Tab-separated table of C-alpha atoms in Angstrom:
chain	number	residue	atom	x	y	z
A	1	UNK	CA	53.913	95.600	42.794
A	2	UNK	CA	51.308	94.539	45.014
A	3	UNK	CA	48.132	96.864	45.978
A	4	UNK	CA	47.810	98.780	48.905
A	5	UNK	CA	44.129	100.327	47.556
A	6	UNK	CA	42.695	98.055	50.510
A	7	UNK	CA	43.777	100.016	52.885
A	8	UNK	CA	46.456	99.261	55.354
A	9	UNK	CA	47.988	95.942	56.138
A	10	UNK	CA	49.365	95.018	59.462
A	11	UNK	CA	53.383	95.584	58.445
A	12	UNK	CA	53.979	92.375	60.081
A	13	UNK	CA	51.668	89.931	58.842
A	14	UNK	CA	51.866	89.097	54.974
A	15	UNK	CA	48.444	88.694	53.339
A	16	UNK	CA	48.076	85.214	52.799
A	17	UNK	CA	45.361	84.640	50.157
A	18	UNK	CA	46.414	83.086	46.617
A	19	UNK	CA	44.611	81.311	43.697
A	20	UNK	CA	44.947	77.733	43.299
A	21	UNK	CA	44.470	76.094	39.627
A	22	UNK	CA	41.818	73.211	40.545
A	23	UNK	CA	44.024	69.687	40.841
A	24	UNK	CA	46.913	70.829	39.228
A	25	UNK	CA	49.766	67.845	40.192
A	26	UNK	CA	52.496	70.195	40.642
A	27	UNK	CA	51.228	72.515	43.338
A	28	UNK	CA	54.209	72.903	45.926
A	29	UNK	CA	56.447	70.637	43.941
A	30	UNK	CA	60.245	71.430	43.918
A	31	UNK	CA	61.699	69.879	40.644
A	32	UNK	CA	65.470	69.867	39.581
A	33	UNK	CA	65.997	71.277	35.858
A	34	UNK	CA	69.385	69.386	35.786
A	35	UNK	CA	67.612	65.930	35.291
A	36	UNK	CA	63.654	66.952	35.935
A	37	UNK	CA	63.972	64.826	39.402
A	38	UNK	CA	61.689	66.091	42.204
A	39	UNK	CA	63.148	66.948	45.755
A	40	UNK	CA	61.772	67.462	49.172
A	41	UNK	CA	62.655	70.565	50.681
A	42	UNK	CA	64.648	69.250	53.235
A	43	UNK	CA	67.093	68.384	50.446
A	44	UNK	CA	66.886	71.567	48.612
A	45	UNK	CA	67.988	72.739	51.985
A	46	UNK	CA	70.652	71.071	52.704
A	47	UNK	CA	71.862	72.080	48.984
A	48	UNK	CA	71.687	75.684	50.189
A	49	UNK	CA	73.411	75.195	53.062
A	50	UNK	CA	76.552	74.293	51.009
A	51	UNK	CA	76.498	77.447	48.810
A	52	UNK	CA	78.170	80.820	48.698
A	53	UNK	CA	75.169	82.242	47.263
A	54	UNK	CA	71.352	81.480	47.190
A	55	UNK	CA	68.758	83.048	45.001
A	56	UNK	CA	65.261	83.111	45.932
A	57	UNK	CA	63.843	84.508	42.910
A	58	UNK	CA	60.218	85.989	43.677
A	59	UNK	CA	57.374	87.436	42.111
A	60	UNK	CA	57.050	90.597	44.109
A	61	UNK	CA	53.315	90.618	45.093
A	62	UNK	CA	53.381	86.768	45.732
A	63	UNK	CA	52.691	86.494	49.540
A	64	UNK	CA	53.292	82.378	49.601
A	65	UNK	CA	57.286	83.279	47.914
A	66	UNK	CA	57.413	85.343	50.625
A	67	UNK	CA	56.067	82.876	53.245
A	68	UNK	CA	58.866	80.618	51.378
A	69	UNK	CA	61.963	82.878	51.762
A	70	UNK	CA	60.889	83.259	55.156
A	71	UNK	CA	61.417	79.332	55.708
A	72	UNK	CA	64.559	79.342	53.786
A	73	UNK	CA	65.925	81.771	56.295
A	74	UNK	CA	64.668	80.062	59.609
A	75	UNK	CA	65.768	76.440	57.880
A	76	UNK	CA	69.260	77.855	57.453
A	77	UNK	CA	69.603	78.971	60.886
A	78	UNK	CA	68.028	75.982	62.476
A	79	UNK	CA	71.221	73.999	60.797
A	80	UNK	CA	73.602	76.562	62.453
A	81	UNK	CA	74.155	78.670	59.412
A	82	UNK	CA	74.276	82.460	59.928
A	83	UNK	CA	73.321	83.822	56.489
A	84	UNK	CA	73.819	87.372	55.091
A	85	UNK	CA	70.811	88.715	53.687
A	86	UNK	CA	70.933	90.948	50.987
A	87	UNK	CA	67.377	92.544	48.868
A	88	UNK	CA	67.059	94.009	45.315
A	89	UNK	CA	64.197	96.501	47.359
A	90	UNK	CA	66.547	98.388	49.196
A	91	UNK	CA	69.357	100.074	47.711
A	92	UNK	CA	73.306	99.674	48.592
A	93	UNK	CA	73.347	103.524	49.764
A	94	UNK	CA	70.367	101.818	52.737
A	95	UNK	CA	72.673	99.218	53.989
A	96	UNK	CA	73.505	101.621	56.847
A	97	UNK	CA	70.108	101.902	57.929
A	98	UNK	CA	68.983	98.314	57.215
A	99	UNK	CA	72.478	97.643	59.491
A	100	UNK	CA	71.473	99.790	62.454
A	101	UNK	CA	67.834	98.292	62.532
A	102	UNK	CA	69.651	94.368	62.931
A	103	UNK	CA	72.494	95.050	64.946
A	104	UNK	CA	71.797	98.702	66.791
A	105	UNK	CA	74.336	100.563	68.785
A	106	UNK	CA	74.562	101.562	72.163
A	107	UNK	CA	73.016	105.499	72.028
A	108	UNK	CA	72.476	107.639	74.418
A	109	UNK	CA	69.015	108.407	74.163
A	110	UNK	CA	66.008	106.358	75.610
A	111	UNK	CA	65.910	102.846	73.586
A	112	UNK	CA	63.177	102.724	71.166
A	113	UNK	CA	60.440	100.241	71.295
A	114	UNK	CA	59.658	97.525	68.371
A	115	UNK	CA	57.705	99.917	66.776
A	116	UNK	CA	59.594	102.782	67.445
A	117	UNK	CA	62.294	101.208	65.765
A	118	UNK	CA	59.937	99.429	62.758
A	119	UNK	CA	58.719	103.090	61.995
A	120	UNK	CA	61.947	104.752	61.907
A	121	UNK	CA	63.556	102.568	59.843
A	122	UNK	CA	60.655	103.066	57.421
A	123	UNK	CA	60.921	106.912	57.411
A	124	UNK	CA	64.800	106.205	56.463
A	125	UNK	CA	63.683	103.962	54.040
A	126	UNK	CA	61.026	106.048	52.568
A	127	UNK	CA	58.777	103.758	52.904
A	128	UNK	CA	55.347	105.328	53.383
A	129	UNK	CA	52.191	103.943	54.344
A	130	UNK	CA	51.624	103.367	50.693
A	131	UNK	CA	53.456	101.115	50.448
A	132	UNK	CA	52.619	99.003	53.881
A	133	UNK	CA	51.447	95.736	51.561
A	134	UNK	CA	55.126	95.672	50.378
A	135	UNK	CA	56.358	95.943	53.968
A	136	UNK	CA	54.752	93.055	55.091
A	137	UNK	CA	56.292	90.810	52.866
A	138	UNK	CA	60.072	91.870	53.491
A	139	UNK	CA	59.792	93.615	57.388
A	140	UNK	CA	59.626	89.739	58.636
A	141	UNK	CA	62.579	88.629	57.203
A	142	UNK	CA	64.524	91.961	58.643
A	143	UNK	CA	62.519	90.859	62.232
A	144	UNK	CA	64.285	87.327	61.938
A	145	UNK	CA	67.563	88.825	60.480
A	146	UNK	CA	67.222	91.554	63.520
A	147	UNK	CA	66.829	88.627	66.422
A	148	UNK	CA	69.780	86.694	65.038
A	149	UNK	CA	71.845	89.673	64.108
A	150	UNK	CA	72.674	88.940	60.689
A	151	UNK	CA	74.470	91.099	58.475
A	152	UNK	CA	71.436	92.573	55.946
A	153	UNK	CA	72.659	95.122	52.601
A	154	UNK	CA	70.629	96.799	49.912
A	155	UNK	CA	71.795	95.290	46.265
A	156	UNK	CA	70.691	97.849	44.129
A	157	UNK	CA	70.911	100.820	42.611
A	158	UNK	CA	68.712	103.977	44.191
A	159	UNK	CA	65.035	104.513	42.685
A	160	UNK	CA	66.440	108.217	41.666
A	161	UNK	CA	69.251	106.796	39.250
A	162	UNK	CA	67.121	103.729	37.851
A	163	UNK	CA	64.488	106.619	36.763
A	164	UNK	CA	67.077	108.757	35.377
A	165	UNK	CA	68.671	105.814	33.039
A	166	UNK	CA	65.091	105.366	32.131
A	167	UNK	CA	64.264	108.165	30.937
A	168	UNK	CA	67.335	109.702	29.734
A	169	UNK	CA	69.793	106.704	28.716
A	170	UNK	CA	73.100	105.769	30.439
A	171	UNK	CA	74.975	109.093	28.315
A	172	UNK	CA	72.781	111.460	29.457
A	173	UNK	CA	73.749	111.479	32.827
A	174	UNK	CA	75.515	113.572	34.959
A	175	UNK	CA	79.663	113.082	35.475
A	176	UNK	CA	78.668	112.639	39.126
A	177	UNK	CA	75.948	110.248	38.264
A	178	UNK	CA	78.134	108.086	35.748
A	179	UNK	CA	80.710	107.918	38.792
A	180	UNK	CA	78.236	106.113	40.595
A	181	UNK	CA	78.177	103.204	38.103
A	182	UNK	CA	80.269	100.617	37.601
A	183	UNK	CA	79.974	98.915	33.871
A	184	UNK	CA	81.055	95.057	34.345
A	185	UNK	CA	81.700	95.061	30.445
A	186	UNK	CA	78.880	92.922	29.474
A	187	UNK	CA	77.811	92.250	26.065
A	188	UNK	CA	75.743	89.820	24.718
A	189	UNK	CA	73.464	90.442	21.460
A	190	UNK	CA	71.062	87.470	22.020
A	191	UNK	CA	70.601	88.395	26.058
A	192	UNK	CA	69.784	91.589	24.853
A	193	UNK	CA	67.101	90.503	22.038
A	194	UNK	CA	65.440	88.161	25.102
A	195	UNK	CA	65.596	91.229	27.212
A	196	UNK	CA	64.084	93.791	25.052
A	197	UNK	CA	61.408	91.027	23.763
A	198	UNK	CA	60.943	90.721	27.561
A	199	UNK	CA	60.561	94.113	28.091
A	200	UNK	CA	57.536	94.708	25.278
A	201	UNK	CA	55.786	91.674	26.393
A	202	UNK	CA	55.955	93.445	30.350
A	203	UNK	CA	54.845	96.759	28.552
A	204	UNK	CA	51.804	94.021	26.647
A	205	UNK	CA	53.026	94.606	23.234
A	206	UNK	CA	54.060	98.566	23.782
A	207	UNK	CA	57.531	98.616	21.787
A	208	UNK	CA	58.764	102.046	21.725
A	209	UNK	CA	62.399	101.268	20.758
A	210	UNK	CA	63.901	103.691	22.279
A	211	UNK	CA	62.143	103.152	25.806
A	212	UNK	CA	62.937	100.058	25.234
A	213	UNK	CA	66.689	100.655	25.006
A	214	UNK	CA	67.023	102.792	27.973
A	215	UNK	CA	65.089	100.020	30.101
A	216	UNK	CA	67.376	97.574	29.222
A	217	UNK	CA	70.665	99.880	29.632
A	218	UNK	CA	68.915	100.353	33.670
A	219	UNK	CA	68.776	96.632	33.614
A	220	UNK	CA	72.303	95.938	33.101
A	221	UNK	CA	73.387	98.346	35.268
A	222	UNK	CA	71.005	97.659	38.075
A	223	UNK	CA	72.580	93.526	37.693
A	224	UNK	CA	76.114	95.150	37.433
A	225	UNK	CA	75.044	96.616	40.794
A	226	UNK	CA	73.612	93.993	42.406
A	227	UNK	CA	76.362	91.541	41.340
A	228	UNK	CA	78.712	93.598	42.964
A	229	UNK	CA	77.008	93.673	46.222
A	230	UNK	CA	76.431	90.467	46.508
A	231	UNK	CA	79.725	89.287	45.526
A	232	UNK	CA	81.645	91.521	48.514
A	233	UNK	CA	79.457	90.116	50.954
A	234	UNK	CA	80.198	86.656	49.849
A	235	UNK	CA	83.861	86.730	49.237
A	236	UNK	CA	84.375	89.099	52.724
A	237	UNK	CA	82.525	85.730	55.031
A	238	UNK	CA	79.926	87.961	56.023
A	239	UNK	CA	77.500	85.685	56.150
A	240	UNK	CA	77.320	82.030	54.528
A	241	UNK	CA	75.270	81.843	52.380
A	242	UNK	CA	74.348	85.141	50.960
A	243	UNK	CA	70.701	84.869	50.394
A	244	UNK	CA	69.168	87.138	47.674
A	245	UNK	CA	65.743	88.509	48.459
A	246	UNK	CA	65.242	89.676	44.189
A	247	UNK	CA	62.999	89.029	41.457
A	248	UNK	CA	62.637	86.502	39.188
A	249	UNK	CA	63.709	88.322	35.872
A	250	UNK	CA	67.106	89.178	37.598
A	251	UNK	CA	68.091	85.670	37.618
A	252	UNK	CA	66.289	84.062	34.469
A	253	UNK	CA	68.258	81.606	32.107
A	254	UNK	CA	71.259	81.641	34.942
A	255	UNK	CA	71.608	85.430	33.564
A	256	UNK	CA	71.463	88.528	34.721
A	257	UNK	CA	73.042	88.689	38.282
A	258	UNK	CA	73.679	85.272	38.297
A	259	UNK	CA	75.945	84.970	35.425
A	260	UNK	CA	77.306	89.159	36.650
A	261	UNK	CA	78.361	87.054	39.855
A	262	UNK	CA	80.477	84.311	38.447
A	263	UNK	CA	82.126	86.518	36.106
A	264	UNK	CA	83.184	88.742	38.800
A	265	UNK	CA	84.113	85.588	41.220
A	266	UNK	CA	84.533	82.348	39.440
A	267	UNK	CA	84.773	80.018	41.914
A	268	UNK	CA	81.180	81.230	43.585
A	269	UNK	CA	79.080	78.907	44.648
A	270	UNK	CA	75.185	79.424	43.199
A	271	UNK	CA	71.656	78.277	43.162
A	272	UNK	CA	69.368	79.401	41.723
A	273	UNK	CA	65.451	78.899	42.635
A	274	UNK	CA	62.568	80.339	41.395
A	275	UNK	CA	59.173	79.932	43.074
A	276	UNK	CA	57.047	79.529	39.989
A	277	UNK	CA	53.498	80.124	39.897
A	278	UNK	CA	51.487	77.683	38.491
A	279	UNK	CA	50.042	78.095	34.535
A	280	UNK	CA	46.392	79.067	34.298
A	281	UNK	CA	46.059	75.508	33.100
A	282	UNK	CA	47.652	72.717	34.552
A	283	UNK	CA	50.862	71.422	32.128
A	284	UNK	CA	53.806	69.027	32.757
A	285	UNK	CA	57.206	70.375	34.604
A	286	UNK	CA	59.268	70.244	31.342
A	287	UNK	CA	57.136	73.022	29.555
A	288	UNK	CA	57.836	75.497	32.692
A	289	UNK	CA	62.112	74.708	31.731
A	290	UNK	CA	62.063	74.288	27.975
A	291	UNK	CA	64.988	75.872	27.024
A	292	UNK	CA	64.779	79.024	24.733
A	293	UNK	CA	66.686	79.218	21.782
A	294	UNK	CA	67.738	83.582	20.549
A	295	UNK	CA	69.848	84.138	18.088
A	296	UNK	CA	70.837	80.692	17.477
A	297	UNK	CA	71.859	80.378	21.414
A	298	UNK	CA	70.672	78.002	23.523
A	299	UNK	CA	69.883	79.277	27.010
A	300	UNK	CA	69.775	77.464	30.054
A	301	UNK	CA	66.097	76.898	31.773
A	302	UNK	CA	64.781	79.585	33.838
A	303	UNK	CA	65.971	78.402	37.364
A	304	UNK	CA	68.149	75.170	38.529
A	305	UNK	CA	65.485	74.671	40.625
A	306	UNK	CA	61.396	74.992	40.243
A	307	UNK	CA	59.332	75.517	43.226
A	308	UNK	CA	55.962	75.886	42.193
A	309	UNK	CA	53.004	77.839	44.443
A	310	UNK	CA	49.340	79.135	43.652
A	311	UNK	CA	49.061	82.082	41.075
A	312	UNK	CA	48.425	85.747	42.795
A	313	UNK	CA	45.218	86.150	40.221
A	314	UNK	CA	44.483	84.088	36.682
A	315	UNK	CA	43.757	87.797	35.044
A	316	UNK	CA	45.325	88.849	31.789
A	317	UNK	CA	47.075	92.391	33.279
A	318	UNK	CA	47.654	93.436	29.883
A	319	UNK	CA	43.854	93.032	28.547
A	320	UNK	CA	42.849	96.417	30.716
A	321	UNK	CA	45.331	98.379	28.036
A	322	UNK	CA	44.068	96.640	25.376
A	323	UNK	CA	41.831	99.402	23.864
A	324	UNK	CA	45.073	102.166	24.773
A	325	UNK	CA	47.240	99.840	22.574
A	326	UNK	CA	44.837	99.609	19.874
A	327	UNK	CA	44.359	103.655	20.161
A	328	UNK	CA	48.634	104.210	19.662
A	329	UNK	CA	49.038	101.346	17.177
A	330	UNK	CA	46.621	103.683	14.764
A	331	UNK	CA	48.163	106.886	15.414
A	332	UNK	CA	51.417	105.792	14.667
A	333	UNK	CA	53.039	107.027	12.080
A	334	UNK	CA	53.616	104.383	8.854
């Protein structure tokens, strides 16, 4: 998540500043995993243009994938498409509000201004000035989606039921809780190993199994959730295509939502792009798409398509938890 400890940020101007790896050949290069050929983004474009369903996989406190999805979005509409636009941030319950902000009603009270309207869709959001940084990466695609009157809908679960599978494990919740989950049926032992290796490396090394477990069962159903969204929208015409405002992990190895979509619809349309930020030392495209072998399975690379920007920082965020890992690897028990 990005930082708001600065202070505030205007809510409609992202920050801007990113780290750039000195003469590294790949910097704002799109390549093509199919046969490692690079495009221009006018074709990648026109690609998306002829989808039911386009993924622009981020990393959330990236400002320049955020400039990026913003360019998707006014490319699409330059070539007469009227996408839907649909965000793993807000959840499916805040579609109403994220529908009244685009496309407002007639009341009968005094119109709001701009602002007026900006800040109460944050209150109903519950977005505080905490997290303004945040805002200004996703408040300018709502702007665009809001003067074109697009159809926008939260993917995802609420924060209050991700926490609770969290902590407690799917079982554990409440009959009203489990009604609010669908379960898609998925089951696949080596997605799960690369998940739960995933999720220890993202905790630096921190395996506490059963942590570990409930973070994965709030994975699946957050992409059980999301897949479902995302696959009304597309099959009702809403809007074409259905861009996905998510992160990266969601959409990994064609898994996760991704593969949650096409089992659900078939036929669908994807593609998948991930902006990529560049390695702390400059390497060739085909180490950033080797594909990664679990439990004798072969998965596909990370994203059809690589777009690569400058990193956010080239710090190690795990080596300020180094000494607390050190501390509970010697008082665990043998």
């Amino acid at each position: 998540m990005a930082c708001t400890g600065a202070g505030p940020v205007n809510p409609t101007v992202a920050p801007a500043a990113t780290v750039t790896p000195a003469a590294d050949p790949l910097l704002d290069r799109i390549i093509a995993t199919a046969d490692g050929r690079p495009l221009q983004p006018t074709e990648l474009y026109e690609r998306m243009a002829q989808t039911d369903v386009v993924y622009l996989a981020e990393k959330h406190d990236n400002p320049r994938h955020h400039a990026l999805q913003l360019e998707a979005l006014r490319t699409l509409l330059e070539a007469g498409k009227r996408p839907a636009l649909g965000f793993e941030f807000f959840a499916r319950e805040q579609t109403g509000y994220l529908q009244d902000f685009v496309q407002p009603q007639n009341s009968h009270g005094k119109p709001l201004s701009p602002a007026q309207a900006e800040q109460k869709l944050r209150r109903e959001l519950g977005w505080g000035p905490q997290r303004d940084a945040e805002w200004a990466f996703y408040f300018p695609l709502l702007q665009v989606a809001k003067e074109h009157q697009l159809a926008v809908f939260g993917a995802d679960l609420p924060d209050s039921l991700k926490r609770r599978i969290s902590r407690l494990g799917r079982d554990k919740l409440s009959p009203v809780e489990q009604n609010l989950l669908s379960d898609s049926g998925f089951d696949d032992p080596a997605y799960r190993a690369l998940m739960e290796q995933t999720l220890i490396d993202a905790h630096c090394g921190w395996n506490d199994p059963e942590l570990i477990d409930h973070l994965y069962q709030t994975w699946l159903a957050r992409n059980d959730a999301m897949a479902q969204s995302i696959t009304a929208m597309a099959q009702a015409g809403t809007g074409q295509p259905v861009l996905v405002i998510l992160g990266a992990g969601h959409t990994r190895h064609n898994m996760g939502v991704v593969e949650r979509v096409q089992h659900l619809w078939p036929q669908a349309r994807q593609l998948n792009l991930g902006y990529q930020e560049l390695a702390r030392e400059p390497q060739p495209a085909a180490a950033y798409y080797d594909k990664v072998v679990v439990q004798n399975r072969e998965f596909a690379p990370a994203f059809e398509y690589f777009w690569f920007t400058p990193r956010v920082s080239f710090e190690d965020p795990c080596e300020q938890f180094k000494s607390q890992l050190q501390k509970h690897s010697s008082s665990a028990p043998n």
